[in-house]
mmCIF file of C-alpha atoms in Angstrom:
data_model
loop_
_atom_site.group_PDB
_atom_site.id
_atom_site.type_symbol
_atom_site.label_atom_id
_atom_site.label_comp_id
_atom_site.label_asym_id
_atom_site.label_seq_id
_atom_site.Cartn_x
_atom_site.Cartn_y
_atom_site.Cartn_z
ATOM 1 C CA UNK V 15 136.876 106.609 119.031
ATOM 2 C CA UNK V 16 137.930 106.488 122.283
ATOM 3 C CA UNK V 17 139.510 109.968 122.907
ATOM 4 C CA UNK V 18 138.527 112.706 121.143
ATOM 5 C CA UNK V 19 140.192 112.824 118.178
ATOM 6 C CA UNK V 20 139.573 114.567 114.207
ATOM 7 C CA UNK V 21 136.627 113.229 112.269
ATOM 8 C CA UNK V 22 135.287 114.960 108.973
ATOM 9 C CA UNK V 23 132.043 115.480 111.059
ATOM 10 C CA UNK V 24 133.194 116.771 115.067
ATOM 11 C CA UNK V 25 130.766 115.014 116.854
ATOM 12 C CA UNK V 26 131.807 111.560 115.361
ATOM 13 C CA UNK V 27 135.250 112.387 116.310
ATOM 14 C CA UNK V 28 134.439 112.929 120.501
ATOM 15 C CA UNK V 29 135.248 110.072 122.740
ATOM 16 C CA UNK V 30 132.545 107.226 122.513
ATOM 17 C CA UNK V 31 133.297 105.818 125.841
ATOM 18 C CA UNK V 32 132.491 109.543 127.304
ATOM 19 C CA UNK V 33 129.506 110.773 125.130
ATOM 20 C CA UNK V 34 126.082 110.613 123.687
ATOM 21 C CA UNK V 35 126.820 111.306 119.923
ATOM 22 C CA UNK V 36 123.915 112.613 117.504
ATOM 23 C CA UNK V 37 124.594 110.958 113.849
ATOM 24 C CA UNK V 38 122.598 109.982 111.092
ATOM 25 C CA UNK V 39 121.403 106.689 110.115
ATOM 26 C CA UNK V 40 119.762 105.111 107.283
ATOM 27 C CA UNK V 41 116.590 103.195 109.099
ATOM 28 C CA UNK V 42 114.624 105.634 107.937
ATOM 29 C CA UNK V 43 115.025 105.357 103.944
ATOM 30 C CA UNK V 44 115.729 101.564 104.679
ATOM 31 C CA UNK V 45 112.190 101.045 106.560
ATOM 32 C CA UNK V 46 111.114 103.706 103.154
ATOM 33 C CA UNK V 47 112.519 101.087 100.740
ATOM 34 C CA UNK V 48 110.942 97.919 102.207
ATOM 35 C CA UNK V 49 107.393 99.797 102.737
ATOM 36 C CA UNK V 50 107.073 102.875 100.251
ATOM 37 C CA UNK V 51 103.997 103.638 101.047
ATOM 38 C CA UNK V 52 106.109 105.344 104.269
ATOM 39 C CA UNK V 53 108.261 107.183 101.502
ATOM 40 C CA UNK V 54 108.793 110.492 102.717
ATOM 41 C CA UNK V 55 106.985 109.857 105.832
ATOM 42 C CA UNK V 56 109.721 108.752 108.298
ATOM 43 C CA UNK V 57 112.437 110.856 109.477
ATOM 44 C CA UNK V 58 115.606 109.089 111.444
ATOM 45 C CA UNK V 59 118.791 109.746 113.162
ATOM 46 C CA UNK V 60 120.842 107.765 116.004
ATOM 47 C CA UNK V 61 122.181 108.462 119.281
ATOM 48 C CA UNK V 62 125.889 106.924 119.873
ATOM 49 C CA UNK V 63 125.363 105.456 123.730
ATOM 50 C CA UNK V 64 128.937 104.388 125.654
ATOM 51 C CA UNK V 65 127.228 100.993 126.072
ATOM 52 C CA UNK V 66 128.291 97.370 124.648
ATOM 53 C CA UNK V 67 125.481 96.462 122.734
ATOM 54 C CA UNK V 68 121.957 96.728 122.822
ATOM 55 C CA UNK V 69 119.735 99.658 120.760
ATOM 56 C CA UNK V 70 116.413 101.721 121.176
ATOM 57 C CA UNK V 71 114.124 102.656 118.264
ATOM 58 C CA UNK V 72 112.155 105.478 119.824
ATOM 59 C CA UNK V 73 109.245 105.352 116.852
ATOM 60 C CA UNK V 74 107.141 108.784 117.464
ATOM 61 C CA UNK V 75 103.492 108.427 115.332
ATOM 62 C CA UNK V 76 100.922 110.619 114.485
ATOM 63 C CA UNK V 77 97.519 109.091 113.862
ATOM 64 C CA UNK V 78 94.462 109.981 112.424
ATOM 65 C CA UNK V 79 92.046 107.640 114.923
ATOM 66 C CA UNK V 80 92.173 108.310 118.752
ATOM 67 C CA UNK V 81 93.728 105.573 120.793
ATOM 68 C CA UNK V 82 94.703 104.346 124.410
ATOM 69 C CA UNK V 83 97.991 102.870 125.617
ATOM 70 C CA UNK V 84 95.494 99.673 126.408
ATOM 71 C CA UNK V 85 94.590 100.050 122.823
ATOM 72 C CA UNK V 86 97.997 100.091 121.388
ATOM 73 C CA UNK V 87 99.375 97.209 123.811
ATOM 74 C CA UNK V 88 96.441 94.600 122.954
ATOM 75 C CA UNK V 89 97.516 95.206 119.461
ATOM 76 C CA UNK V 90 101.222 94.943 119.712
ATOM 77 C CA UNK V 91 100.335 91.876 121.923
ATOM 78 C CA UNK V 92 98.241 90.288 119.076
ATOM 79 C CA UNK V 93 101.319 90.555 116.262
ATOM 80 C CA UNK V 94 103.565 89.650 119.202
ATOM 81 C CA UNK V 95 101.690 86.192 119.677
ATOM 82 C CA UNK V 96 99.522 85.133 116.205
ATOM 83 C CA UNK V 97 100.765 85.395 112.358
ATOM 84 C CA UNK V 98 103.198 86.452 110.607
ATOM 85 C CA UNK V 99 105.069 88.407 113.116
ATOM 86 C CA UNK V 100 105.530 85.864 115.674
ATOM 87 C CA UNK V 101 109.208 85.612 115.581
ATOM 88 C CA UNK V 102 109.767 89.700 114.602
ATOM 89 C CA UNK V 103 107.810 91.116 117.726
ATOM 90 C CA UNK V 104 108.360 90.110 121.531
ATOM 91 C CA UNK V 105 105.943 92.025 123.332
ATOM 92 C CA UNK V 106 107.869 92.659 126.755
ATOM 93 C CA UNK V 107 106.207 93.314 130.334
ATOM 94 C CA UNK V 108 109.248 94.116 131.992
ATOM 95 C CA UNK V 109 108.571 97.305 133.963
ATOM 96 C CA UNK V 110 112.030 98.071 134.025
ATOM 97 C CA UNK V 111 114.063 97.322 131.105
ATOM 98 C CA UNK V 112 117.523 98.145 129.597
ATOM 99 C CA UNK V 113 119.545 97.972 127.084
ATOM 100 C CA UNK V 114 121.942 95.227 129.011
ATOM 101 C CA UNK V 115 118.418 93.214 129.213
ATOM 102 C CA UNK V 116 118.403 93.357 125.183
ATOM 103 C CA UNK V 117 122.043 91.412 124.749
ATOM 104 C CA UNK V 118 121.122 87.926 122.992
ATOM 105 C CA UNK V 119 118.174 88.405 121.794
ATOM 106 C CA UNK V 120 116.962 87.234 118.700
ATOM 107 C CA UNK V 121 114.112 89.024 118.449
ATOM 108 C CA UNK V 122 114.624 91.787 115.665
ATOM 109 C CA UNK V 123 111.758 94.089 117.706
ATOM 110 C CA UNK V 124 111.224 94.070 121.442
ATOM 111 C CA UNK V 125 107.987 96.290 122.392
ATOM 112 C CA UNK V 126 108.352 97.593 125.251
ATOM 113 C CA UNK V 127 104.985 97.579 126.706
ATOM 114 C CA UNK V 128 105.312 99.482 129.339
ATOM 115 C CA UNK V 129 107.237 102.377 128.535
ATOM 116 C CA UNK V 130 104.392 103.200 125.746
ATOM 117 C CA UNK V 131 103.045 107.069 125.671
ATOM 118 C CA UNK V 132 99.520 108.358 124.377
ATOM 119 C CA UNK V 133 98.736 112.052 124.808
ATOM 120 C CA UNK V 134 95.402 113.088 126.167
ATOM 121 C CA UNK V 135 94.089 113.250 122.464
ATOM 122 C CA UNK V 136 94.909 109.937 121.745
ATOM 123 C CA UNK V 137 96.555 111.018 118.434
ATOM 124 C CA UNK V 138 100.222 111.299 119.472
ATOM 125 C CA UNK V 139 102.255 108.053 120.200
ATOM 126 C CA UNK V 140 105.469 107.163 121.204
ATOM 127 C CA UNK V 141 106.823 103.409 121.351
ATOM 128 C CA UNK V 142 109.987 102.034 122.515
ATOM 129 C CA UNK V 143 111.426 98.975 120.587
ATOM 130 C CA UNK V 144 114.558 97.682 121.299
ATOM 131 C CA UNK V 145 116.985 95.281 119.300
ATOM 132 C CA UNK V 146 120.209 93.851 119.738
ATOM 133 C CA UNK V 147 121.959 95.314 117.440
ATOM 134 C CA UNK V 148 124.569 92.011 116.939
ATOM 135 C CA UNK V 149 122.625 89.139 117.517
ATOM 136 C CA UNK V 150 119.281 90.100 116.624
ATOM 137 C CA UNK V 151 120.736 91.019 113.186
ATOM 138 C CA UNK V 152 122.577 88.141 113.105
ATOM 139 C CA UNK V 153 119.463 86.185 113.554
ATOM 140 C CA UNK V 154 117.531 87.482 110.751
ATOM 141 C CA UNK V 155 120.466 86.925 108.371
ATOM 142 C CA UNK V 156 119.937 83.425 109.232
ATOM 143 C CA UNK V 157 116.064 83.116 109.086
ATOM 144 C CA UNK V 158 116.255 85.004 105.373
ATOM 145 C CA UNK V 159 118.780 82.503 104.046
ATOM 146 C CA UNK V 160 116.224 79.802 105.712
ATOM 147 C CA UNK V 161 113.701 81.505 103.986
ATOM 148 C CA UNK V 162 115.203 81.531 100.925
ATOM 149 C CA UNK V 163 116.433 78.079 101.061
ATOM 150 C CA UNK V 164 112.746 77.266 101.606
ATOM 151 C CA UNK V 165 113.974 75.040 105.266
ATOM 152 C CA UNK V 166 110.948 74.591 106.879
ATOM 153 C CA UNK V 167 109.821 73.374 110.085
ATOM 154 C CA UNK V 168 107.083 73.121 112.002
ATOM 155 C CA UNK V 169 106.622 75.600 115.074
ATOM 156 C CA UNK V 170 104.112 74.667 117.968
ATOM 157 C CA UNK V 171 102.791 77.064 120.025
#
């Protein structure tokens, strides 16, 4: 919308150009559906931003083992650069990043290294992942029908 105007649900009806808008979103039964072992574990919702493009998973985990933001990052960095998740996780060292710095890339997860929290206990962990929402999606449309084409090629890294 781009004045206010009447929606079934008010906030979706306010002015996007002019407001953060709290709305649901189904990530969380999605990410439930593709990993059940999460089932009833995840709990999700969305923030409407008055930007072009560009979106923020803020993913807030608690975990039974004590960690460190060092811990977490050599991790992330691992999946980022060996395996399977090679082309599903950039691993970003951009101190400063945006959602502007997002647009075109078709990486489906962008960890945002820096912007990682631990509390003191080590148990309590927030990460920042961000996705562009058009061509990162657009992207893995094309890599599944690869995938289920079975087109191959050979990657060097």
């Amino acid at each position: 919308n781009l004045v206010d105007n009447m929606h079934k649900k008010y906030r979706r009806g306010r002015a996007a150009a002019l407001n953060m808008v709290i709305t649901e979103t189904g990530a969380g039964s999605a990410v439930a559906k593709a990993l059940p072992s999460l089932e009833g574990k995840l709990t999700s919702n969305a923030i409407r931003v008055p930007v072009p493009n560009g979106s923020l998973v803020v993913l807030s985990l608690e975990v039974k083992k004590a960690t460190s933001i060092a811990g977490i990052n050599k991790i992330m960095k691992k999946y980022a650069l060996e395996g399977e998740l090679v082309e599903q996780i950039k691993y970003s060292l951009n101190n400063e990043l945006v959602s502007s710095d997002i647009v075109g890339t078709s990486a489906p997860a962008i960890y945002d290294s820096n912007a990682t929290i631990v509390a003191k206990d080590g148990k309590s962990i927030v990460l920042y992942i961000w996705y562009d929402n058009e061509y990162g999606y657009s992207h893995q449309v094309i890599r599944l029908a690869k995938y289920i084409a079975k087109v191959r090629r050979f990657t060097y890294y």
